[in-house]
């Protein structure tokens, strides 16, 4: 049976209220509803209401510690890390790679050097069915990757293995579909002008901005 405590009468002095409350607990009662009251020590009691409602912080804390939430957080972190790694790397295709895969690192370092990158690079060979392998160059940040993408075409002639090579961003599968569609349109436009006027940036066709007085790069018509 729950303990029944008297409601405070704001008209009573504080000491009078406590005295009456203690007297009620100590005195015998004829009311059967209070015969089961627990005896309390004869000292002044502070009657403090306890809220059963959870605070917002407690709810959030509990949700963050649940196994399903922790798994979601880990997966989100892994995806973010994977996305950052992709943006910090480039893919080289149609390069003349050595049968010895250990030479790939040397090729990657050559490409980075000619594109003005002084940081460390890691090179990985990506097998492709019925085609020559691709070369993935992992750089230190996305700014370096962007620099390679923008300067590779002008510098590939300095690298014997890359005279016929091309470079593209390291994309997810959905992004790669958009990238190829955009390049298909850029190739069509360049074929019409027989000059390299259009390229692909951020998965969209973009016009190349040349310096004042600079002639557009030559373009070999492709089918």
XYZ file of N, CA and C in Angstrom:
669
model
N 0.853 -1.200 0.000
C 0.000 0.000 0.000
C 0.883 1.243 0.000
N 0.604 2.226 -0.858
C 1.454 3.408 -0.953
C 1.369 4.281 0.281
N 2.461 4.997 0.593
C 2.507 5.913 1.730
C 1.736 7.173 1.390
N 0.866 7.571 2.271
C 0.069 8.778 2.059
C 0.688 9.901 2.852
N 1.091 10.933 2.180
C 1.691 12.077 2.878
C 0.759 13.262 2.773
N 0.633 14.041 3.848
C -0.276 15.198 3.818
C 0.223 16.252 2.859
N -0.729 16.889 2.172
C -0.371 17.970 1.273
C -0.040 19.208 2.084
N 1.019 19.916 1.711
C 1.393 21.104 2.490
C 0.337 22.181 2.429
N 0.034 22.767 3.580
C -0.874 23.909 3.661
C -0.020 25.163 3.706
N -0.094 25.931 2.636
C 0.771 27.098 2.512
C 0.486 28.142 3.590
N -0.696 28.023 4.292
C -1.031 28.992 5.341
C -0.301 28.669 6.645
N 0.152 27.392 6.791
C 0.860 27.017 7.995
C 2.303 27.484 7.917
N 2.889 27.814 9.076
C 4.346 28.035 9.097
C 5.045 26.730 8.787
N 6.256 26.787 8.252
C 6.995 25.590 7.837
C 7.171 24.594 8.984
N 7.569 25.104 10.167
C 7.800 24.208 11.299
C 6.519 23.514 11.720
N 5.397 24.265 11.664
C 4.107 23.680 12.040
C 3.744 22.536 11.104
N 4.011 22.718 9.827
C 3.690 21.673 8.837
C 4.481 20.397 9.119
N 5.790 20.536 9.359
C 6.617 19.372 9.627
C 6.188 18.670 10.918
N 5.808 19.496 11.954
C 5.387 18.931 13.226
C 4.133 18.080 13.038
N 3.184 18.605 12.250
C 1.938 17.873 12.001
C 2.211 16.590 11.196
N 3.137 16.699 10.228
C 3.438 15.522 9.397
C 4.048 14.409 10.227
N 4.983 14.778 11.124
C 5.628 13.775 11.967
C 4.627 13.183 12.949
N 3.735 14.049 13.475
C 2.726 13.559 14.408
C 1.802 12.551 13.762
N 1.450 12.777 12.510
C 0.576 11.856 11.792
C 1.229 10.490 11.649
N 2.543 10.485 11.389
C 3.242 9.221 11.189
C 3.409 8.454 12.497
N 3.570 9.205 13.612
C 3.836 8.552 14.891
C 2.560 8.140 15.626
N 1.470 8.853 15.421
C 0.233 8.581 16.169
C -0.498 7.392 15.591
N -1.185 6.546 16.457
C -2.000 5.435 15.939
C -3.201 5.979 15.187
N -3.618 5.253 14.209
C -4.730 5.730 13.381
C -5.851 4.713 13.396
N -7.081 5.202 13.425
C -8.259 4.342 13.356
C -8.604 3.997 11.915
N -8.064 4.746 11.005
C -8.370 4.523 9.586
C -7.554 3.339 9.084
N -8.244 2.281 8.664
C -7.553 1.086 8.197
C -6.648 1.370 7.008
N -6.968 2.444 6.259
C -6.178 2.730 5.054
C -4.782 3.203 5.383
N -4.549 3.619 6.667
C -3.222 4.121 7.014
C -2.541 3.266 8.077
N -3.189 2.125 8.480
C -2.567 1.273 9.498
C -1.305 0.615 8.970
N -1.183 0.542 7.632
C 0.002 -0.105 7.060
C 1.110 0.855 6.737
N 1.026 2.087 7.234
C 2.076 3.072 6.954
C 3.400 2.628 7.552
N 4.470 2.823 6.809
C 5.802 2.526 7.324
C 6.205 3.588 8.325
N 6.831 3.167 9.417
C 7.301 4.111 10.419
C 8.568 4.799 9.928
N 8.644 6.106 10.095
C 9.810 6.873 9.683
C 10.506 7.406 10.913
N 11.819 7.625 10.866
C 12.532 8.208 12.008
C 11.927 9.540 12.377
N 11.942 9.837 13.677
C 11.334 11.087 14.150
C 12.291 12.252 13.941
N 12.463 12.609 12.672
C 13.267 13.777 12.340
C 12.562 14.526 11.224
N 12.963 15.708 11.001
C 12.325 16.525 9.969
C 12.552 15.885 8.612
N 11.475 15.656 7.869
C 11.562 15.013 6.556
C 11.382 16.034 5.455
N 12.208 15.925 4.462
C 12.033 16.736 3.253
C 11.302 15.878 2.246
N 10.090 16.232 1.963
C 9.280 15.458 1.024
C 9.498 16.030 -0.372
N 10.258 15.292 -1.211
C 10.631 15.784 -2.541
C 9.942 14.930 -3.583
N 9.122 15.527 -4.435
C 8.477 14.743 -5.493
C 9.514 14.240 -6.489
N 9.386 12.969 -6.891
C 10.313 12.380 -7.862
C 9.605 12.248 -9.200
N 10.182 12.862 -10.223
C 9.575 12.818 -11.550
C 9.946 11.526 -12.252
N 8.969 10.900 -12.870
C 9.232 9.674 -13.621
C 9.483 9.955 -15.089
N 9.405 11.213 -15.481
C 9.631 11.573 -16.881
C 11.124 11.638 -17.162
N 11.564 11.071 -18.313
C 12.970 11.107 -18.699
C 13.285 12.414 -19.412
N 14.448 12.950 -19.118
C 14.862 14.175 -19.803
C 15.253 13.851 -21.236
N 15.294 14.881 -22.088
C 15.683 14.700 -23.489
C 17.096 14.137 -23.580
N 17.987 14.626 -22.703
C 19.379 14.158 -22.721
C 19.461 12.674 -22.390
N 18.611 12.212 -21.425
C 18.613 10.799 -21.056
C 18.122 9.935 -22.205
N 17.095 10.414 -22.897
C 16.550 9.663 -24.036
C 17.590 9.548 -25.138
N 18.252 10.683 -25.468
C 19.272 10.680 -26.516
C 20.432 9.779 -26.125
N 20.849 9.877 -24.853
C 21.971 9.061 -24.377
C 21.660 7.576 -24.500
N 20.423 7.202 -24.124
C 20.038 5.797 -24.195
C 19.993 5.316 -25.637
N 19.483 6.173 -26.547
C 19.390 5.778 -27.952
C 20.768 5.624 -28.579
N 21.725 6.470 -28.149
C 23.078 6.403 -28.712
C 23.820 5.154 -28.256
N 23.435 4.625 -27.091
C 24.125 3.445 -26.573
C 23.476 2.146 -27.028
N 22.372 2.217 -27.758
C 21.731 1.000 -28.234
C 22.582 0.381 -29.343
N 22.627 -0.963 -29.433
C 23.470 -1.635 -30.432
C 23.170 -1.203 -31.862
N 21.873 -1.074 -32.210
C 21.519 -0.712 -33.586
C 22.027 0.671 -33.950
N 21.945 1.610 -33.001
C 22.433 2.965 -33.266
C 23.941 2.975 -33.420
N 24.635 2.220 -32.589
C 26.092 2.164 -32.680
C 26.533 1.597 -34.020
N 25.835 0.579 -34.506
C 26.155 0.002 -35.816
C 25.940 1.033 -36.917
N 24.843 1.795 -36.829
C 24.559 2.827 -37.829
C 25.641 3.899 -37.842
N 26.095 4.296 -36.650
C 27.146 5.313 -36.562
C 28.439 4.800 -37.181
N 28.781 3.547 -36.906
C 30.003 2.961 -37.463
C 29.918 2.893 -38.979
N 28.753 2.480 -39.500
C 28.592 2.393 -40.957
C 28.678 3.763 -41.611
N 28.079 4.769 -40.979
C 28.142 6.131 -41.520
C 29.582 6.630 -41.554
N 30.334 6.323 -40.505
C 31.745 6.741 -40.460
C 32.553 6.043 -41.542
N 32.259 4.751 -41.763
C 32.975 4.005 -42.799
C 32.661 4.553 -44.185
N 31.388 4.896 -44.420
C 31.004 5.461 -45.715
C 31.672 6.803 -45.953
N 31.705 7.630 -44.908
C 32.349 8.939 -45.036
C 33.835 8.791 -45.330
N 34.460 7.841 -44.639
C 35.885 7.607 -44.855
C 36.126 7.082 -46.264
N 35.267 6.168 -46.726
C 35.394 5.622 -48.073
C 35.221 6.709 -49.124
N 34.258 7.613 -48.903
C 34.011 8.716 -49.833
C 35.221 9.641 -49.897
N 35.798 9.959 -48.743
C 36.987 10.821 -48.708
C 38.154 10.167 -49.430
N 38.303 8.852 -49.264
C 39.392 8.129 -49.927
C 39.216 8.159 -51.437
N 37.979 8.008 -51.914
C 37.725 8.061 -53.360
C 38.063 9.430 -53.927
N 37.652 10.480 -53.213
C 37.904 11.832 -53.696
C 39.387 12.194 -53.681
N 40.175 11.427 -52.941
C 41.612 11.685 -52.851
C 42.415 10.774 -53.780
N 41.748 10.122 -54.714
C 42.444 9.219 -55.632
C 41.953 9.423 -57.058
N 42.754 8.947 -58.012
C 42.398 9.031 -59.432
C 42.622 7.666 -60.073
N 41.975 7.462 -61.208
C 42.103 6.217 -61.959
C 42.741 6.524 -63.312
N 43.804 5.800 -63.641
C 44.492 5.956 -64.929
C 44.173 4.743 -65.790
N 43.726 4.996 -67.015
C 43.415 3.895 -67.932
C 44.216 4.055 -69.218
N 44.421 2.935 -69.899
C 45.148 2.882 -71.182
C 46.620 3.269 -71.057
N 47.180 3.121 -69.875
C 48.624 3.348 -69.733
C 49.365 2.056 -70.094
N 50.605 2.185 -70.499
C 51.417 1.020 -70.850
C 52.089 0.511 -69.582
N 51.407 -0.364 -68.914
C 51.914 -0.851 -67.632
C 52.825 -2.056 -67.842
N 53.731 -2.221 -66.918
C 54.682 -3.329 -66.971
C 54.018 -4.621 -66.505
N 54.441 -5.768 -67.077
C 53.932 -7.043 -66.562
C 54.261 -7.234 -65.082
N 55.308 -6.548 -64.634
C 55.710 -6.615 -63.232
C 54.924 -5.573 -62.436
N 54.001 -6.021 -61.614
C 53.134 -5.098 -60.871
C 53.908 -4.223 -59.894
N 55.116 -4.643 -59.529
C 55.901 -3.829 -58.594
C 56.364 -2.519 -59.228
N 56.288 -2.425 -60.563
C 56.685 -1.199 -61.258
C 55.568 -0.152 -61.260
N 54.381 -0.545 -60.813
C 53.253 0.394 -60.806
C 53.524 1.592 -59.901
N 54.195 1.363 -58.787
C 54.496 2.450 -57.855
C 55.376 3.503 -58.523
N 56.347 3.055 -59.307
C 57.237 3.991 -60.010
C 56.437 4.827 -61.000
N 55.518 4.181 -61.735
C 54.687 4.906 -62.696
C 53.819 5.937 -61.988
N 53.209 5.552 -60.883
C 52.370 6.486 -60.132
C 53.149 7.688 -59.636
N 54.370 7.458 -59.190
C 55.218 8.562 -58.721
C 55.615 9.486 -59.868
N 55.836 8.926 -61.057
C 56.138 9.749 -62.240
C 54.968 10.668 -62.564
N 53.772 10.094 -62.568
C 52.572 10.879 -62.885
C 52.399 12.005 -61.873
N 52.541 11.679 -60.596
C 52.385 12.693 -59.547
C 53.417 13.802 -59.711
N 54.650 13.443 -59.993
C 55.720 14.439 -60.132
C 55.452 15.381 -61.300
N 55.075 14.832 -62.455
C 54.817 15.662 -63.636
C 53.592 16.554 -63.449
N 52.698 16.158 -62.571
C 51.501 16.971 -62.294
C 51.714 17.920 -61.113
N 52.938 18.006 -60.637
C 53.257 18.966 -59.579
C 52.890 18.529 -58.180
N 52.802 17.217 -57.947
C 52.460 16.697 -56.625
C 53.737 16.217 -55.935
N 53.990 16.748 -54.757
C 55.207 16.387 -54.026
C 54.945 15.419 -52.876
N 53.682 15.204 -52.543
C 53.350 14.317 -51.429
C 53.495 12.851 -51.790
N 53.312 11.997 -50.788
C 53.412 10.555 -50.996
C 52.201 10.038 -51.771
N 52.430 9.010 -52.577
C 51.335 8.373 -53.308
C 51.407 6.864 -53.089
N 50.246 6.237 -53.172
C 50.158 4.777 -53.138
C 49.487 4.341 -54.426
N 49.990 3.276 -55.026
C 49.493 2.845 -56.336
C 48.964 1.418 -56.233
N 47.783 1.201 -56.827
C 47.149 -0.114 -56.808
C 46.725 -0.484 -58.226
N 46.874 -1.738 -58.557
C 46.436 -2.237 -59.867
C 45.035 -2.824 -59.721
N 44.126 -2.394 -60.610
C 42.741 -2.876 -60.572
C 42.486 -3.752 -61.797
N 42.324 -5.063 -61.620
C 42.071 -5.951 -62.762
C 40.726 -5.643 -63.420
N 40.688 -5.731 -64.742
C 39.456 -5.533 -65.503
C 39.311 -6.707 -66.470
N 38.140 -7.301 -66.505
C 37.920 -8.473 -67.349
C 38.102 -8.125 -68.827
N 38.930 -8.898 -69.514
C 39.184 -8.772 -70.958
C 39.791 -7.426 -71.350
N 40.347 -6.699 -70.396
C 40.983 -5.410 -70.702
C 42.247 -5.265 -69.865
N 43.061 -4.289 -70.249
C 44.253 -4.012 -69.448
C 43.841 -3.492 -68.071
N 44.630 -3.785 -67.063
C 44.289 -3.306 -65.708
C 44.284 -1.785 -65.633
N 43.508 -1.274 -64.702
C 43.522 0.154 -64.399
C 44.547 0.408 -63.296
N 45.009 1.640 -63.221
C 45.930 2.033 -62.163
C 45.226 3.055 -61.273
N 45.152 2.741 -59.994
C 44.574 3.673 -59.020
C 45.713 4.340 -58.253
N 45.728 5.669 -58.274
C 46.742 6.423 -57.541
C 46.066 7.105 -56.355
N 46.449 6.704 -55.170
C 45.897 7.289 -53.946
C 46.810 8.413 -53.477
N 46.264 9.631 -53.439
C 47.022 10.801 -53.006
C 46.672 11.162 -51.569
N 47.286 12.214 -51.052
C 47.090 12.553 -49.644
C 45.792 13.305 -49.378
N 45.251 13.992 -50.374
C 44.010 14.737 -50.174
C 43.329 14.975 -51.514
N 42.093 15.466 -51.457
C 41.317 15.653 -52.680
C 41.830 16.810 -53.526
N 42.532 17.775 -52.896
C 43.096 18.888 -53.667
C 44.185 18.379 -54.607
N 45.010 17.446 -54.127
C 46.045 16.866 -54.984
C 45.419 16.050 -56.108
N 44.359 15.310 -55.786
C 43.668 14.531 -56.817
C 43.097 15.455 -57.888
N 42.516 16.567 -57.471
C 41.957 17.536 -58.417
C 43.053 18.121 -59.312
N 44.222 18.341 -58.742
C 45.336 18.894 -59.523
C 45.803 17.908 -60.591
N 45.867 16.627 -60.241
C 46.242 15.609 -61.225
C 45.214 15.562 -62.351
N 43.938 15.608 -61.996
C 42.876 15.562 -63.004
C 42.963 16.737 -63.972
N 43.317 17.904 -63.473
C 43.323 19.111 -64.312
C 44.621 19.297 -65.103
N 45.710 18.641 -64.699
C 47.000 18.861 -65.373
C 47.540 17.631 -66.104
N 46.918 16.486 -65.922
C 47.432 15.254 -66.522
C 47.495 15.347 -68.041
N 46.449 15.842 -68.665
C 46.388 15.879 -70.132
C 47.552 16.678 -70.716
N 47.909 17.781 -70.075
C 48.989 18.627 -70.594
C 50.371 18.035 -70.322
N 50.468 17.116 -69.377
C 51.781 16.592 -68.975
C 52.020 15.133 -69.338
N 51.007 14.435 -69.833
C 51.176 13.003 -70.080
C 52.188 12.710 -71.178
N 52.425 13.683 -72.080
C 53.398 13.472 -73.149
C 54.821 13.321 -72.603
N 55.045 13.741 -71.362
C 56.369 13.630 -70.735
C 56.603 12.252 -70.121
N 55.555 11.441 -70.114
C 55.638 10.106 -69.506
C 55.407 9.074 -70.606
N 56.428 8.326 -70.949
C 56.332 7.392 -72.069
C 55.169 6.420 -71.921
N 54.909 5.970 -70.716
C 53.851 4.967 -70.509
C 52.446 5.562 -70.580
N 52.342 6.889 -70.637
C 51.016 7.525 -70.541
C 50.636 8.353 -71.767
N 51.333 8.194 -72.872
C 51.043 9.035 -74.044
C 49.625 8.830 -74.566
N 49.096 7.639 -74.396
C 47.722 7.356 -74.853
C 46.763 7.158 -73.679
N 47.213 7.516 -72.507
C 46.407 7.264 -71.303
C 45.449 8.415 -71.020
N 44.484 8.143 -70.190
C 43.553 9.173 -69.704
C 43.353 8.953 -68.212
N 42.893 9.983 -67.552
C 42.702 9.904 -66.105
C 41.292 10.360 -65.762
N 40.722 9.761 -64.756
C 39.372 10.139 -64.314
C 39.300 10.050 -62.804
N 38.263 10.660 -62.208
C 38.083 10.531 -60.747
C 37.777 9.085 -60.367
N 38.008 8.751 -59.139
C 37.642 7.441 -58.601
C 36.200 7.536 -58.119
N 35.292 6.955 -58.873
C 33.858 7.163 -58.644
C 33.167 5.895 -58.164
N 32.027 6.097 -57.509
C 31.156 4.973 -57.170
C 30.450 4.524 -58.450
N 29.789 3.388 -58.406
C 29.136 2.866 -59.610
C 28.069 3.813 -60.169
N 27.163 4.360 -59.337
C 26.177 5.309 -59.882
C 26.838 6.552 -60.477
N 27.890 7.046 -59.819
C 28.594 8.226 -60.330
C 29.288 7.911 -61.644
N 29.816 6.696 -61.754
C 30.523 6.305 -62.974
C 29.578 6.270 -64.172
N 28.345 5.857 -63.953
C 27.352 5.858 -65.036
C 27.127 7.284 -65.540
N 26.936 8.238 -64.624
C 26.740 9.641 -65.006
C 27.980 10.201 -65.696
N 29.141 9.816 -65.193
C 30.403 10.302 -65.755
C 30.546 9.857 -67.206
N 30.255 8.607 -67.484
C 30.379 8.085 -68.850
C 29.368 8.732 -69.790
N 28.168 8.972 -69.298
C 27.161 9.643 -70.127
C 27.601 11.065 -70.464
N 28.163 11.760 -69.478
C 28.641 13.125 -69.714
C 29.795 13.134 -70.703
N 30.708 12.186 -70.594
C 31.836 12.137 -71.518
C 31.389 11.782 -72.935
N 30.371 10.981 -73.039
C 29.847 10.653 -74.368
C 29.396 11.917 -75.086
N 28.750 12.824 -74.339
C 28.304 14.088 -74.914
C 29.493 15.009 -75.191
N 30.472 15.049 -74.287
C 31.655 15.894 -74.491
C 32.441 15.446 -75.720
N 32.567 14.148 -75.915
C 33.269 13.623 -77.096
C 32.548 14.023 -78.370
N 31.231 13.946 -78.354
C 30.451 14.332 -79.542
C 30.703 15.797 -79.895
N 30.704 16.668 -78.887
C 30.919 18.099 -79.127
C 32.346 18.377 -79.600
N 33.321 17.701 -79.027
C 34.711 17.885 -79.449
C 34.946 17.351 -80.859
N 34.269 16.269 -81.205
C 34.381 15.732 -82.569
C 33.901 16.750 -83.595
N 32.856 17.491 -83.262
C 32.323 18.497 -84.186
C 33.332 19.618 -84.428
N 34.036 20.042 -83.386
C 34.999 21.149 -83.489
C 36.401 20.669 -83.852
N 36.640 19.369 -83.665
C 37.967 18.782 -83.874
C 39.022 19.463 -83.001
N 38.595 19.934 -81.854
C 39.454 20.563 -80.851
C 38.964 20.131 -79.468
N 39.875 20.177 -78.497
C 39.485 19.807 -77.135
C 38.909 21.047 -76.448
N 37.626 21.230 -76.593
C 36.948 22.409 -76.045
C 36.091 22.046 -74.836
N 35.586 20.842 -74.828
C 34.699 20.415 -73.738
C 35.333 19.280 -72.935
N 35.021 19.259 -71.676
C 35.481 18.204 -70.778
C 34.350 17.883 -69.803
N 34.639 17.090 -68.796
C 33.626 16.732 -67.792
C 34.148 17.119 -66.417
N 33.347 17.902 -65.706
C 33.674 18.286 -64.333
C 32.434 18.096 -63.469
N 32.630 17.495 -62.314
C 31.516 17.234 -61.386
C 30.379 16.490 -62.073
N 30.772 15.524 -62.919
C 29.827 14.633 -63.612
C 28.983 15.360 -64.654
N 29.390 16.563 -65.071
C 28.652 17.319 -66.077
C 29.604 17.846 -67.143
N 29.065 18.044 -68.340
C 29.862 18.600 -69.439
C 30.188 20.054 -69.124
N 31.460 20.420 -69.289
C 31.897 21.790 -69.002
C 32.855 22.254 -70.092
N 32.830 23.542 -70.356
C 33.726 24.112 -71.366
C 35.071 24.426 -70.724
N 36.150 24.060 -71.412
C 37.490 24.306 -70.892
C 37.816 25.789 -71.019
N 38.310 26.366 -69.948
C 38.695 27.781 -69.952
C 40.201 27.863 -70.199
N 40.571 28.322 -71.393
C 41.989 28.471 -71.731
C 42.464 29.874 -71.365
N 43.770 29.993 -71.176
C 44.347 31.305 -70.899
C 44.227 32.192 -72.132
N 44.265 33.484 -71.917
C 44.145 34.434 -73.022
C 45.266 34.201 -74.040
N 44.872 34.023 -75.281
C 45.834 33.781 -76.353
C 46.232 32.323 -76.515
N 45.817 31.463 -75.592
C 46.162 30.039 -75.674
C 45.237 29.321 -76.644
N 45.819 28.501 -77.505
C 45.038 27.734 -78.462
C 44.512 26.459 -77.804
N 43.299 26.061 -78.149
C 42.771 24.811 -77.588
C 43.657 23.627 -77.961
N 43.709 22.668 -77.095
C 44.494 21.470 -77.375
C 43.886 20.723 -78.559
N 44.730 20.034 -79.323
C 44.209 19.263 -80.461
C 43.334 18.105 -79.977
N 42.470 17.673 -80.838
C 41.534 16.600 -80.494
C 41.477 15.590 -81.624
N 41.643 14.329 -81.271
C 41.528 13.258 -82.255
C 40.089 12.767 -82.266
N 39.479 12.819 -83.441
C 38.072 12.429 -83.545
C 37.905 10.977 -83.108
N 36.929 10.768 -82.244
C 36.651 9.428 -81.728
C 35.265 8.982 -82.161
N 35.110 7.698 -82.257
C 33.801 7.164 -82.647
C 33.163 6.446 -81.472
